[in-house]
CSV table of C-alpha atoms in Angstrom, one decimal:
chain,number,residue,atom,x,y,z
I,1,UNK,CA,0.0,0.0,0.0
I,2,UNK,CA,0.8,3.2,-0.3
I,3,UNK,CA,0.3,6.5,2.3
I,4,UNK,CA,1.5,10.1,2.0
I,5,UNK,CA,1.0,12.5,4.9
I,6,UNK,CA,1.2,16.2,4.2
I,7,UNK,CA,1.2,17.4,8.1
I,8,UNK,CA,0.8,21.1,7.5
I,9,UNK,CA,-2.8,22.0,6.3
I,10,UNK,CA,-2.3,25.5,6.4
I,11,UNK,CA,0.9,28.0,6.0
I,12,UNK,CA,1.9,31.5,5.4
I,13,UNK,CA,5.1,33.0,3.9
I,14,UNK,CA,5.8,36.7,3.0
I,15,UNK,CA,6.2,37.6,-0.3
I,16,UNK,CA,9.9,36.8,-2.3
I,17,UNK,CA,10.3,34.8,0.6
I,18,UNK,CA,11.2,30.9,0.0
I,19,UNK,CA,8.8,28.0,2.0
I,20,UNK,CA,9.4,24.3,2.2
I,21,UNK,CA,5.8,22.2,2.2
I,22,UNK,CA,6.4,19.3,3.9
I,23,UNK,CA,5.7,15.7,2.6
I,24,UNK,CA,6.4,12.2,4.0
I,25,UNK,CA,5.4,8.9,2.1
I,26,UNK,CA,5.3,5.3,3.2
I,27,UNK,CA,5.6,2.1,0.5
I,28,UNK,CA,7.4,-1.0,0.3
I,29,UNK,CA,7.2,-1.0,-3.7
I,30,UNK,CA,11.0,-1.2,-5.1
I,31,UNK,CA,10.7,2.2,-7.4
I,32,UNK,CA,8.3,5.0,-6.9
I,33,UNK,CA,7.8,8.7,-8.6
I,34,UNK,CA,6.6,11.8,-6.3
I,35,UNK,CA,4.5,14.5,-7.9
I,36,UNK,CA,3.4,17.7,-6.6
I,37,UNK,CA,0.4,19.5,-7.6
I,38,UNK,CA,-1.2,22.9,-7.1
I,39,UNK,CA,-4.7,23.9,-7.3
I,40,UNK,CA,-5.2,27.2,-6.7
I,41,UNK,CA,-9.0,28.4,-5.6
I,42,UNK,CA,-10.5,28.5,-9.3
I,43,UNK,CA,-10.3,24.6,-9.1
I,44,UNK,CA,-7.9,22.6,-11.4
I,45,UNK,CA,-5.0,20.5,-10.7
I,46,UNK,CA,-1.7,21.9,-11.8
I,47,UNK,CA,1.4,19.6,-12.1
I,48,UNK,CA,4.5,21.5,-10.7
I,49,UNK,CA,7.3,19.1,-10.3
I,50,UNK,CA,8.3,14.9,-10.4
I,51,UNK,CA,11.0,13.4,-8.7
I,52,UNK,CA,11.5,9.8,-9.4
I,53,UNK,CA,13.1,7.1,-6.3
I,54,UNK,CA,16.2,6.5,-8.3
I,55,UNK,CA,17.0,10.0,-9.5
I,56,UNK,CA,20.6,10.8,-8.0
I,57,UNK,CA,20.0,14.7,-7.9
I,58,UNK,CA,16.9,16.3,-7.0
I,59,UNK,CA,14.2,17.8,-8.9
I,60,UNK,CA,14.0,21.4,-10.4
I,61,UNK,CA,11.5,23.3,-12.3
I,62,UNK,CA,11.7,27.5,-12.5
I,63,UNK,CA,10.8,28.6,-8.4
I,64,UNK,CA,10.1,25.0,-7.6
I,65,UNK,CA,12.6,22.8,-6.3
I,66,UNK,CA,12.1,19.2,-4.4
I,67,UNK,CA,14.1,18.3,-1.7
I,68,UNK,CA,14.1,14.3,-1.5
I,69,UNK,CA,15.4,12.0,1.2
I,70,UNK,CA,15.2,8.8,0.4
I,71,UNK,CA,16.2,7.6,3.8
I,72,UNK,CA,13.4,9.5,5.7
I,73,UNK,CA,10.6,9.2,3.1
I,74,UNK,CA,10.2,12.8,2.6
I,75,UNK,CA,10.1,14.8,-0.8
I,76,UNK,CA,9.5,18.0,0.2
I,77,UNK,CA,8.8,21.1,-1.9
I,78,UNK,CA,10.5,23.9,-1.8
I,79,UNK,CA,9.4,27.5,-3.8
I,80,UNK,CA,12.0,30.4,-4.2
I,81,UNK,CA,10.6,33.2,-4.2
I,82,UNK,CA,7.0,33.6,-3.0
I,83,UNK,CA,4.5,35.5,-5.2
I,84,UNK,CA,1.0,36.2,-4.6
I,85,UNK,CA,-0.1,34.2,-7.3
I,86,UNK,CA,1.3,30.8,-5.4
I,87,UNK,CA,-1.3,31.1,-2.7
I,88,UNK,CA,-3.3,28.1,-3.7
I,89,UNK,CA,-3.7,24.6,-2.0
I,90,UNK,CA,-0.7,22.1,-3.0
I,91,UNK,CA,-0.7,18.2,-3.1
I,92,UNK,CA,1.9,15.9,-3.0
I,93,UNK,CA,1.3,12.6,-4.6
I,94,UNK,CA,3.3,9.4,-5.6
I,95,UNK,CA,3.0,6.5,-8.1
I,96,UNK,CA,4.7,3.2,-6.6
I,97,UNK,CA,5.6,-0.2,-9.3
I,98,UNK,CA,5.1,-3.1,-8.0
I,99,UNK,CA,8.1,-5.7,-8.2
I,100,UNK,CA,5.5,-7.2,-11.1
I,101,UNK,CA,6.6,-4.0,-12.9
I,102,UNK,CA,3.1,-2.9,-13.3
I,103,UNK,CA,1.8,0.6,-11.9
I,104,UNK,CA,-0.3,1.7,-9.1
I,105,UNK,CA,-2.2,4.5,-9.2
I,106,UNK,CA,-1.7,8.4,-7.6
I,107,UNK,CA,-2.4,8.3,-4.0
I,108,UNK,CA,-2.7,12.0,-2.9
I,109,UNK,CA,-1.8,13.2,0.2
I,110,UNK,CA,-4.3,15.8,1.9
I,111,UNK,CA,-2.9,19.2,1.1
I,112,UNK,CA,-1.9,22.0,2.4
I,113,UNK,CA,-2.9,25.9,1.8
I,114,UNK,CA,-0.4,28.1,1.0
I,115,UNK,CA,-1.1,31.8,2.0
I,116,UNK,CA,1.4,34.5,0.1
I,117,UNK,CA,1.3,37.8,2.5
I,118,UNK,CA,1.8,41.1,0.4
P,1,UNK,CA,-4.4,25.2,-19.7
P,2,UNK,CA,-3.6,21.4,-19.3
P,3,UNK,CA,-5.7,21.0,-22.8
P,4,UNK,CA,-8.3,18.6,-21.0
P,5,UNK,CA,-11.6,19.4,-21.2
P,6,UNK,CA,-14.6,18.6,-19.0
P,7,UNK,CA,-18.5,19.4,-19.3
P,8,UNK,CA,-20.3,20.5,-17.6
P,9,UNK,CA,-18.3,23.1,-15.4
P,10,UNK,CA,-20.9,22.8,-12.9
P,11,UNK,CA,-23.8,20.3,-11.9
P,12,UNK,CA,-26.8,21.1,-9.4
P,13,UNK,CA,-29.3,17.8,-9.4
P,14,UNK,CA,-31.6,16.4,-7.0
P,15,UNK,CA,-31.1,13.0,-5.0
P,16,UNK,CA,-32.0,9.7,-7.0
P,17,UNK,CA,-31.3,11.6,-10.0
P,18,UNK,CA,-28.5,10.3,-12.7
P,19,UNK,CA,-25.6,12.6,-14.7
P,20,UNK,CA,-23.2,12.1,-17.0
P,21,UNK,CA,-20.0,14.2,-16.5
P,22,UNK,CA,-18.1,14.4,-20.4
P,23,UNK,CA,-14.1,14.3,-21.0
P,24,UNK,CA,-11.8,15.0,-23.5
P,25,UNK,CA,-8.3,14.0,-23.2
P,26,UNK,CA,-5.5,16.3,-24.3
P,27,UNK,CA,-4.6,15.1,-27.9
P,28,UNK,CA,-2.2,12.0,-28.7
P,29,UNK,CA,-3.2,10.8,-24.7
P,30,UNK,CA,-4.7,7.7,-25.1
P,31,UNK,CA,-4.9,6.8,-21.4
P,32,UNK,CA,-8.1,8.5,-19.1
P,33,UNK,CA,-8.3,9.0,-15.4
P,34,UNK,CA,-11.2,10.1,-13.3
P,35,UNK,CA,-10.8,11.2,-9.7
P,36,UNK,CA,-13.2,12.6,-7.0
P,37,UNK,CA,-12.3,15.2,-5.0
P,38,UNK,CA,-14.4,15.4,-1.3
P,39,UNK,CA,-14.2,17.4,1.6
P,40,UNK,CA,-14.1,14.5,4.3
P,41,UNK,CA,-12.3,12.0,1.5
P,42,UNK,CA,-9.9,14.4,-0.2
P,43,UNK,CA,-8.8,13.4,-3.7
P,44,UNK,CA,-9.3,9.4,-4.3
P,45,UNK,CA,-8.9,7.5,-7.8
P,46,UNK,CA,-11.9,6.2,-9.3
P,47,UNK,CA,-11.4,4.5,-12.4
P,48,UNK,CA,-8.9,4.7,-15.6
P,49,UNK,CA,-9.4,3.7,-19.5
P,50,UNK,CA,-7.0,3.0,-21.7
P,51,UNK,CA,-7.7,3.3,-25.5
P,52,UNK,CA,-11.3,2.1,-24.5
P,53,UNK,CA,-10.8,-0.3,-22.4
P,54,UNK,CA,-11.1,-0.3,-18.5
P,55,UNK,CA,-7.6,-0.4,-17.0
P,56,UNK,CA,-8.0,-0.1,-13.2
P,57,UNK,CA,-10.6,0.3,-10.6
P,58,UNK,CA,-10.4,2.6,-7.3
P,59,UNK,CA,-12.9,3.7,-4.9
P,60,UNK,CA,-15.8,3.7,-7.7
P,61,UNK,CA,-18.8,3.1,-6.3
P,62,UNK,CA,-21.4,0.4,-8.2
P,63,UNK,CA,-23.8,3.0,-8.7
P,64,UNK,CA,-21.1,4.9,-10.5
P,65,UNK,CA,-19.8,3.7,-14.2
P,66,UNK,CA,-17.5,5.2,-17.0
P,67,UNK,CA,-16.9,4.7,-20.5
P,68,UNK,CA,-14.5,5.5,-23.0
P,69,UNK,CA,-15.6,6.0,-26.7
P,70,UNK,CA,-13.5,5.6,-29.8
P,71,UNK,CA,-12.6,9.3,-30.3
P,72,UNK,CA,-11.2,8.8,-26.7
P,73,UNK,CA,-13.5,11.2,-24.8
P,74,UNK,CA,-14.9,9.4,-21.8
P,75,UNK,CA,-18.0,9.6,-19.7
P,76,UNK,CA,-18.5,9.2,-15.9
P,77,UNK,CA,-22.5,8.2,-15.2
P,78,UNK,CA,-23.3,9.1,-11.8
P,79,UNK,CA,-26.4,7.3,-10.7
P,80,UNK,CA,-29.3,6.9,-7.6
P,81,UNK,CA,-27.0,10.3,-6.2
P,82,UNK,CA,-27.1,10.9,-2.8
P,83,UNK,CA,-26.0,13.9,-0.9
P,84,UNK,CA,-22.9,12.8,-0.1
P,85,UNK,CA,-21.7,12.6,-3.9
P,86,UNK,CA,-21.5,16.4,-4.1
P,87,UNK,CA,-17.9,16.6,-4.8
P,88,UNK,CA,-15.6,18.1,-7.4
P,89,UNK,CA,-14.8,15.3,-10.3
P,90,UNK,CA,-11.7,15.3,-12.5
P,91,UNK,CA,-11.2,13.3,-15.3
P,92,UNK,CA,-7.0,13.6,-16.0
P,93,UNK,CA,-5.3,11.6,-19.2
P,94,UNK,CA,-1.8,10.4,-19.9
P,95,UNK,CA,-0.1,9.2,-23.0
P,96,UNK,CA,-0.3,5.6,-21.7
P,97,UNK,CA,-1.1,3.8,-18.7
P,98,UNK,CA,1.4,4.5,-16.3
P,99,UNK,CA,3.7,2.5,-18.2
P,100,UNK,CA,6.7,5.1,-16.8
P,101,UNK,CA,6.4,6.1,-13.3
P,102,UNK,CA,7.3,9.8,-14.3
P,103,UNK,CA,4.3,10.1,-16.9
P,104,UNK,CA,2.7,12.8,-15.5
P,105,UNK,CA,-1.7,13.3,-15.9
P,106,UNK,CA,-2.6,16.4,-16.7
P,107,UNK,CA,-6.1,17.1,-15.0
P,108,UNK,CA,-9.5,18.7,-16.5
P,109,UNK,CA,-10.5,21.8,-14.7
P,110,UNK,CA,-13.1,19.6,-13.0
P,111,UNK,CA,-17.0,19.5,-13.0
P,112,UNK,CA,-18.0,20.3,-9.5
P,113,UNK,CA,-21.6,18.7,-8.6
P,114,UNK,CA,-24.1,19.8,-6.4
P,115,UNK,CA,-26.6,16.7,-5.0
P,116,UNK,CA,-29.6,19.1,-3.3
């Protein structure tokens, strides 16, 4: 099976500032990816960022940077940079393969609501 | 724009009635995804087509049901709806069926349903 647990539901960070959104996952599968997605109040799901269990450095996209430890089970993200237009609700997700080499499906973790201060 | 498409935008209905939520993949994705987004369940998998054929099964409930067509768009068929269905649903696609872990699915903007 697979579980992620996003601790924080709610946080706040000044604008330009940087913030880290937390994220731990649990699965015994032998490769996994980690995804992080934003949705900000208007409603869709917007992929930001994947980070796969075997990649040697982490992921980077623009603002958005994952910080990945394999050994504690935590890909967290990081965005440089805060602008007002991040304020939305993020969600970290992961896709485990099974030693069969077939996929499993995204489990989501519940989210948590980013607030950019002017 | 993730170039998914989903119809209606928004759904008010009555309980016991039945809707049909529409999706179109972006194009070359042959793979479909449909999620439901609750406040007290938080985003859960329902069910995935690939190239019209039923690939995998989440929490779907048997009154629910999907299809995909030949021109790829897909249908979710909500049925007997009961209060508690009222959620936001997002149909996502995917070039294939999670065949790479780092595929990514890009979601629809969503059709959020209203069971009065």
């Amino acid at each position: 099976a697979q579980k992620i647990t996003q601790t924080q539901p709610g946080m706040f960070v000044q604008e330009k500032e940087a913030v880290t959104l937390d994220c731990t996952y649990d699965t015994s599968d032998p490769s996994y990816g980690l995804f992080w997605y934003k949705q900000p109040s208007s409603g869709e799901m917007i992929f930001l960022i994947y980070q796969g269990s075997y990649d040697q450095q982490n992921a980077t996209e623009g603002r958005y940077s994952l910080n990945f430890q394999k050994a504690r089970k935590s890909a967290n993200l990081v965005i440089s940079a805060s602008q007002l237009g991040d304020s939305a609700m993020y969600f970290c997700a992961m896709r485990g393969r099974l030693s069969s080499g077939s996929a499993r499906q995204l489990t989501f973790g519940s989210g948590t609501q980013l607030t950019v201060l002017p | 724009d993730s170039g998914v498409t989903q119809t209606p935008k928004h759904l008010i209905t009555a309980t016991g009635q039945r809707v049909t939520l529409r999706c179109s993949p972006r194009s070359g994705d042959l793979s479909v995804y449909w999620y439901q987004q609750s406040l007290d369940q938080g985003l859960q998998f329902l069910i995935q087509y690939y190239n019209g054929e039923e690939r995998a099964k989440g929490n779907i409930l048997e009154r629910f049901s999907a299809q995909q067509f030949p021109d790829l768009h897909s249908e979710l068929n909500l049925s007997s709806l009961e209060l508690g269905d009222s959620a936001l649903y997002f149909c996502a696609s995917s070039v294939t069926p999670g065949g790479g872990l780092e595929e990514t699915q890009y979601f629809g903007p969503g059709t959020r349903l209203l069971v009065l």
